[in-house]
PDB file of C-alpha atoms in Angstrom:
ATOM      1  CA  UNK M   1      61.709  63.583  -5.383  1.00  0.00           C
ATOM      2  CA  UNK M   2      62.480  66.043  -2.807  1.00  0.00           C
ATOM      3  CA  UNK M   3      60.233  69.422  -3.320  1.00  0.00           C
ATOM      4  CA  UNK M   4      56.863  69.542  -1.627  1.00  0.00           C
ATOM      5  CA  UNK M   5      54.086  68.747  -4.229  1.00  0.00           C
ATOM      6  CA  UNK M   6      51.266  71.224  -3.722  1.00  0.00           C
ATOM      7  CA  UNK M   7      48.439  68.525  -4.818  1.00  0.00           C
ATOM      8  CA  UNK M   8      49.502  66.271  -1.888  1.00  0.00           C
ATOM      9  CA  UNK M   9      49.379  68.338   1.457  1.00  0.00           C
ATOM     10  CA  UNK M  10      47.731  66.581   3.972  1.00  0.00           C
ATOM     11  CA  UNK M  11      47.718  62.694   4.431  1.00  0.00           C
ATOM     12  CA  UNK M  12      46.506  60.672   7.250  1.00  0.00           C
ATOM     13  CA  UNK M  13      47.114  56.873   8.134  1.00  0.00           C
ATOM     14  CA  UNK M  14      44.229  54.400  10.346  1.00  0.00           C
ATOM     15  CA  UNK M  15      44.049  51.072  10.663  1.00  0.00           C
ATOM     16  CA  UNK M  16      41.205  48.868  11.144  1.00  0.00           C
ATOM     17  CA  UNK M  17      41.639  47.459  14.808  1.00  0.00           C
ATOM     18  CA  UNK M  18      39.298  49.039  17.218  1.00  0.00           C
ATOM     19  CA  UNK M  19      36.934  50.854  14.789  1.00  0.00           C
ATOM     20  CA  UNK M  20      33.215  49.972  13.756  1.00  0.00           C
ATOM     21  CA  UNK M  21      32.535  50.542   9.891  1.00  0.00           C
ATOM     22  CA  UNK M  22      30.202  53.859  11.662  1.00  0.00           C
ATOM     23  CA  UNK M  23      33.640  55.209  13.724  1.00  0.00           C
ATOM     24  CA  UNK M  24      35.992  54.309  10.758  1.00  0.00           C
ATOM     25  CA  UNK M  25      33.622  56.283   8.238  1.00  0.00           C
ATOM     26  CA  UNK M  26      33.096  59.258  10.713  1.00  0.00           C
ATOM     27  CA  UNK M  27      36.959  59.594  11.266  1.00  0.00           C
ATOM     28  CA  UNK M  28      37.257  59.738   7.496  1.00  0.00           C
ATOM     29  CA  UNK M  29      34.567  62.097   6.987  1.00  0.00           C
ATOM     30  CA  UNK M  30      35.663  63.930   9.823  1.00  0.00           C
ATOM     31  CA  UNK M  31      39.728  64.319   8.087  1.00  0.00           C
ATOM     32  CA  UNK M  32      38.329  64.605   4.611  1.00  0.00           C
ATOM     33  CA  UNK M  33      39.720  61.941   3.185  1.00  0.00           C
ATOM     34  CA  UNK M  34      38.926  61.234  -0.573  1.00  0.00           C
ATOM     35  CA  UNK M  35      41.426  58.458  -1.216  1.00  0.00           C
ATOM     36  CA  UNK M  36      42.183  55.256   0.640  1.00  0.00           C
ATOM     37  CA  UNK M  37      45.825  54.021  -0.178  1.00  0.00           C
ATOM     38  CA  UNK M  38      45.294  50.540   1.072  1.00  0.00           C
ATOM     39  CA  UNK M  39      48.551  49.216   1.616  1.00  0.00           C
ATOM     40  CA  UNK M  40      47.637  45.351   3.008  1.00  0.00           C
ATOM     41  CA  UNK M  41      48.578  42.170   1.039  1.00  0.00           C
ATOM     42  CA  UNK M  42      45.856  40.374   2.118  1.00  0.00           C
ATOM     43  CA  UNK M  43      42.558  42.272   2.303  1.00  0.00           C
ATOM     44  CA  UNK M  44      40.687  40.584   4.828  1.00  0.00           C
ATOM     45  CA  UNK M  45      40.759  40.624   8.925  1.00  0.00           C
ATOM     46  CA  UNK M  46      39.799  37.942  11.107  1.00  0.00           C
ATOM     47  CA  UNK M  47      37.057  38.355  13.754  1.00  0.00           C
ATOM     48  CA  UNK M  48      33.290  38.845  13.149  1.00  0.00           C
ATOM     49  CA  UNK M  49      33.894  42.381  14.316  1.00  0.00           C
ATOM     50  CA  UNK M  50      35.572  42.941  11.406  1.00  0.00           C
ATOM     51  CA  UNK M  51      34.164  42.396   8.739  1.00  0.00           C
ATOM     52  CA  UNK M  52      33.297  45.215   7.115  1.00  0.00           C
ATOM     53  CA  UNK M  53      36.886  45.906   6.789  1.00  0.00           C
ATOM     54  CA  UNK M  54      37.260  42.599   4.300  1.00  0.00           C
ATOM     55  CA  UNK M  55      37.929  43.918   0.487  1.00  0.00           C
ATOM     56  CA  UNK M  56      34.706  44.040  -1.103  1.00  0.00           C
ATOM     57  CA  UNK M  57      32.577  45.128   1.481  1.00  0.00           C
ATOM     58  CA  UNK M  58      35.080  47.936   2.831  1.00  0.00           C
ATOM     59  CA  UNK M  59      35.329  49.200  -1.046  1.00  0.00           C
ATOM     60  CA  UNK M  60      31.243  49.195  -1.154  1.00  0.00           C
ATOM     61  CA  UNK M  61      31.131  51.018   2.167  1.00  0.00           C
ATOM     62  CA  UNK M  62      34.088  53.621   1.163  1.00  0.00           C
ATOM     63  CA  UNK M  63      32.204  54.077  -2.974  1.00  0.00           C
ATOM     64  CA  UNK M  64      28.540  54.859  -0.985  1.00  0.00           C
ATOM     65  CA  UNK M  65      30.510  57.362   1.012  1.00  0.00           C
ATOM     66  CA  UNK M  66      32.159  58.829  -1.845  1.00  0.00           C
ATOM     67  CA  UNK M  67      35.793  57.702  -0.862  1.00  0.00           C
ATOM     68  CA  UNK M  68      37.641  56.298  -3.816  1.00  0.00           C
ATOM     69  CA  UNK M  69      39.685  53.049  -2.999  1.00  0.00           C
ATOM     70  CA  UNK M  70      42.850  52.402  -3.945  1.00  0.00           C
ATOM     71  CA  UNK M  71      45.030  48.667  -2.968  1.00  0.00           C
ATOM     72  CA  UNK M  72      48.579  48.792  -3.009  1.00  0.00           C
ATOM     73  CA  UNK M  73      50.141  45.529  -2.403  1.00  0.00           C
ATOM     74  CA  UNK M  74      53.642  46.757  -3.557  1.00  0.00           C
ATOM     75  CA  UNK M  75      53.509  48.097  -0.079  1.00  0.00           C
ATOM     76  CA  UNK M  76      52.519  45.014   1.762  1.00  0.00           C
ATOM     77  CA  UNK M  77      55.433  43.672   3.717  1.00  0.00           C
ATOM     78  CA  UNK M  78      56.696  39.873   2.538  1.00  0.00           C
ATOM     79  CA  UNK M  79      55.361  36.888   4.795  1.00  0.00           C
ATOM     80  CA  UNK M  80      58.688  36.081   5.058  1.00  0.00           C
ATOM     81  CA  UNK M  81      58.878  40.147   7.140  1.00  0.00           C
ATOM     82  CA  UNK M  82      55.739  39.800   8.746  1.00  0.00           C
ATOM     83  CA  UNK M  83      57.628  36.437  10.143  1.00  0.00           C
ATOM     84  CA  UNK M  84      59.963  38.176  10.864  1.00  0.00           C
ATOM     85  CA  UNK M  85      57.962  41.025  13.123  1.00  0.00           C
ATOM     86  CA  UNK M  86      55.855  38.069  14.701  1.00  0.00           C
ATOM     87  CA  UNK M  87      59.292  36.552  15.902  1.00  0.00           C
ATOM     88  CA  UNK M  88      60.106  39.463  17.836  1.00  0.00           C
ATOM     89  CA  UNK M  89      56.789  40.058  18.781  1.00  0.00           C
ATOM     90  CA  UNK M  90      57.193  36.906  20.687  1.00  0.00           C
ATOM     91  CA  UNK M  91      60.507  37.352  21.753  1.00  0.00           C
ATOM     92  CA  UNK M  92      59.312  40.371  23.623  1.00  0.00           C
ATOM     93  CA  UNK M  93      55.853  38.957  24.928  1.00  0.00           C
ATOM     94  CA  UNK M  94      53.164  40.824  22.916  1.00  0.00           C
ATOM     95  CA  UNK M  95      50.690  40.020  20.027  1.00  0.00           C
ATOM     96  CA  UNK M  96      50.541  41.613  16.904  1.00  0.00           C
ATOM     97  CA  UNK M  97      47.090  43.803  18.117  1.00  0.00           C
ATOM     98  CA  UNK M  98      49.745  45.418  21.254  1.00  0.00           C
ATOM     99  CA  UNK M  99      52.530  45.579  19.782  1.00  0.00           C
ATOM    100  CA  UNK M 100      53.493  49.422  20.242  1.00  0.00           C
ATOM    101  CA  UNK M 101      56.577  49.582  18.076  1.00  0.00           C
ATOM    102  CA  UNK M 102      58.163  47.760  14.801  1.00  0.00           C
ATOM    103  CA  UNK M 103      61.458  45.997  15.010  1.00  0.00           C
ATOM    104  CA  UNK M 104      64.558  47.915  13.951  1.00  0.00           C
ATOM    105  CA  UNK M 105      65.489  45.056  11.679  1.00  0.00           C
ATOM    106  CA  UNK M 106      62.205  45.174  10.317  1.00  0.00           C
ATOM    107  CA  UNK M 107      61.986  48.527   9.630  1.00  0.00           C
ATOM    108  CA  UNK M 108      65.565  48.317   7.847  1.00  0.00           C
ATOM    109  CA  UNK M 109      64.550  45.350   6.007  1.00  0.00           C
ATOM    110  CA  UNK M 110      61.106  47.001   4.741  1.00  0.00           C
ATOM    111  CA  UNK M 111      62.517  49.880   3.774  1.00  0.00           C
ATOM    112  CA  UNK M 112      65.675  48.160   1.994  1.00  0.00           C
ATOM    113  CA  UNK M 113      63.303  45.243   0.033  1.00  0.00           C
ATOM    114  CA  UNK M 114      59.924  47.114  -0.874  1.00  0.00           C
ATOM    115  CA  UNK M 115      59.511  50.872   0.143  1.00  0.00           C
ATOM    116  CA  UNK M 116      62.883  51.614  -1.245  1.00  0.00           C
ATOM    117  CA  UNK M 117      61.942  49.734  -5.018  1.00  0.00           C
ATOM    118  CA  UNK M 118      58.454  51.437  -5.227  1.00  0.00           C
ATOM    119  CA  UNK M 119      57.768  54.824  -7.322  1.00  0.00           C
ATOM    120  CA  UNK M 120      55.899  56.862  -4.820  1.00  0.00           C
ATOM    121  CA  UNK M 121      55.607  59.494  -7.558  1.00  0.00           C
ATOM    122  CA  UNK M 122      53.264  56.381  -9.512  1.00  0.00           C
ATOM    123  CA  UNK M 123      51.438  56.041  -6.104  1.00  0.00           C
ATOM    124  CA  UNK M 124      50.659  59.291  -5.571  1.00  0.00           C
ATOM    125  CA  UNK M 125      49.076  60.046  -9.445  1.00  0.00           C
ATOM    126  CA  UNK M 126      46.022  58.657  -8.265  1.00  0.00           C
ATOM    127  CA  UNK M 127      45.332  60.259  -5.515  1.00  0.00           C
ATOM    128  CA  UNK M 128      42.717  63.146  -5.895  1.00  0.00           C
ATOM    129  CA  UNK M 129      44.197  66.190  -6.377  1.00  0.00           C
ATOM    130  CA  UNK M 130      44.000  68.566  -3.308  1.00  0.00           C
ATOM    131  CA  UNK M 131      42.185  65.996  -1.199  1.00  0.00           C
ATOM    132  CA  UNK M 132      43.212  64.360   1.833  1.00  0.00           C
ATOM    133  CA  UNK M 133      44.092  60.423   1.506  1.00  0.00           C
ATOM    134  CA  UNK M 134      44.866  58.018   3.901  1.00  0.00           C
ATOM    135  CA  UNK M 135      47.033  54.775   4.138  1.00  0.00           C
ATOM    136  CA  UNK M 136      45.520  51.657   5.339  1.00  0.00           C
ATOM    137  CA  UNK M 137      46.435  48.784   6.998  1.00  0.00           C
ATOM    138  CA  UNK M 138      45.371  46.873  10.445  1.00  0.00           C
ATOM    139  CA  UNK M 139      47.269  47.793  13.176  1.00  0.00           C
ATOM    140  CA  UNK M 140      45.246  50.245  15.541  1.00  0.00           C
ATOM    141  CA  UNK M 141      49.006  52.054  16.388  1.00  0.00           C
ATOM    142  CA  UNK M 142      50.597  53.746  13.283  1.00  0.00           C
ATOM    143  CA  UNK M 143      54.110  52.983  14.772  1.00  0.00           C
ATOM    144  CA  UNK M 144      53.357  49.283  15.052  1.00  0.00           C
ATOM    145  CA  UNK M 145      52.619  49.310  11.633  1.00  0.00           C
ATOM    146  CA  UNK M 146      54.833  49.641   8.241  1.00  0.00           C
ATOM    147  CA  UNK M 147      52.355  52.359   6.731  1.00  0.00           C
ATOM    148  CA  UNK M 148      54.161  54.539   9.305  1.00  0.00           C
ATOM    149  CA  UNK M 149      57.192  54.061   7.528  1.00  0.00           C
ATOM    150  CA  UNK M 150      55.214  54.865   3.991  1.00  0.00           C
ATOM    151  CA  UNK M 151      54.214  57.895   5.872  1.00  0.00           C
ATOM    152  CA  UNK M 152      57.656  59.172   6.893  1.00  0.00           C
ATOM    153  CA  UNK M 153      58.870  59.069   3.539  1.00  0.00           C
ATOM    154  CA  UNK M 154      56.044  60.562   1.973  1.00  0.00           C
ATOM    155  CA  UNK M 155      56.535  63.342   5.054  1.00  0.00           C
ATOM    156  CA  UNK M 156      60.405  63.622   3.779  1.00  0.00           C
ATOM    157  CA  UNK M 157      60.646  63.627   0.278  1.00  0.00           C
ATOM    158  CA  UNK M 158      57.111  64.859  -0.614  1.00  0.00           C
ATOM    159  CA  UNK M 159      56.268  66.953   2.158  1.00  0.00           C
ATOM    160  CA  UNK M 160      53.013  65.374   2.953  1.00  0.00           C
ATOM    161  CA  UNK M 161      51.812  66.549   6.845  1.00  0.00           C
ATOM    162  CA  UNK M 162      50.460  63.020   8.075  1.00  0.00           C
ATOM    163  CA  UNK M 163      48.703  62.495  11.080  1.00  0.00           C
ATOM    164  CA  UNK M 164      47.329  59.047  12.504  1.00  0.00           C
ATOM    165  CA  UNK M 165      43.773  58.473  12.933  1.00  0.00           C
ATOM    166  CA  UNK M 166      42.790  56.372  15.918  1.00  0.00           C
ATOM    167  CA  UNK M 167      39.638  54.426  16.973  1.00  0.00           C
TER     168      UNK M 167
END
């Protein structure tokens, strides 16, 4: 699909790394989001600090602040991609949390073997009509992260104005 979709105008992408469950809530009050896309395979996140961002507690917080939750693991990257991220990661020195950019071969791959074989059209259907939504995942940078990618295309063939949300 290439025409702009006038129920789908403004989307937003966060991850979890470096928020509170108080700062992650106020910067999706503060967007408007109504719909979280979550687009992890696994839905938990290691660290006390964290917590609140494992599955069932996140959905709890997100339904008492009226922010309907949505999981997507059609979008998770393989293990056998995240592998292959983590091997450059440590090719070039940095951890997964400062990593600041995804590798090209990545991004090809993950584009090529899930975004390209998923029906963002069946994605988008439940996503509130005229509301804001939001993908999810960890990373703290949207470009270290493949929601960015889910967000180009959504920007390209659907017309969707993203911005990234940061702690």
């Amino acid at each position: 699909m290439t025409s702009e979709n006038p129920k789908l105008g403004v989307a937003a992408t966060l991850g979890v790394y470096g928020f509170t469950l108080d700062r992650f809530l106020g910067e999706l009050h503060g967007a408007e989001i109504r719909t979280i896309l979550d687009v992890r395979q696994r839905r938990g996140v290691r660290g006390s600090q964290y917590a609140w961002a494992n599955s069932l507690r996140l959905q709890a917080s997100l339904a008492g602040a009226g922010v309907d939750y949505r999981h997507h693991p059609e979008l998770a990257p393989t293990t056998e991609l995240r592998e292959l991220q983590y091997r450059e990661d440590a090719r070039h020195g940095v951890g997964k949390r400062s990593r600041v950019e995804l590798a090209p071969e990545f991004r090809e791959r993950y584009t090529k073997e899930i975004l390209d074989l998923v029906d963002l059209d069946d994605l988008l259907d439940g996503v509130t009509p005229g509301g804001p939504f939001a993908l999810l995942c960890v990373e703290a940078d949207a470009r270290a992260c493949h929601r960015s990618i889910v967000a180009e295309r959504l920007a390209t063939e659907y017309g969707v104005v993203v911005s990234h949300l940061h702690p």
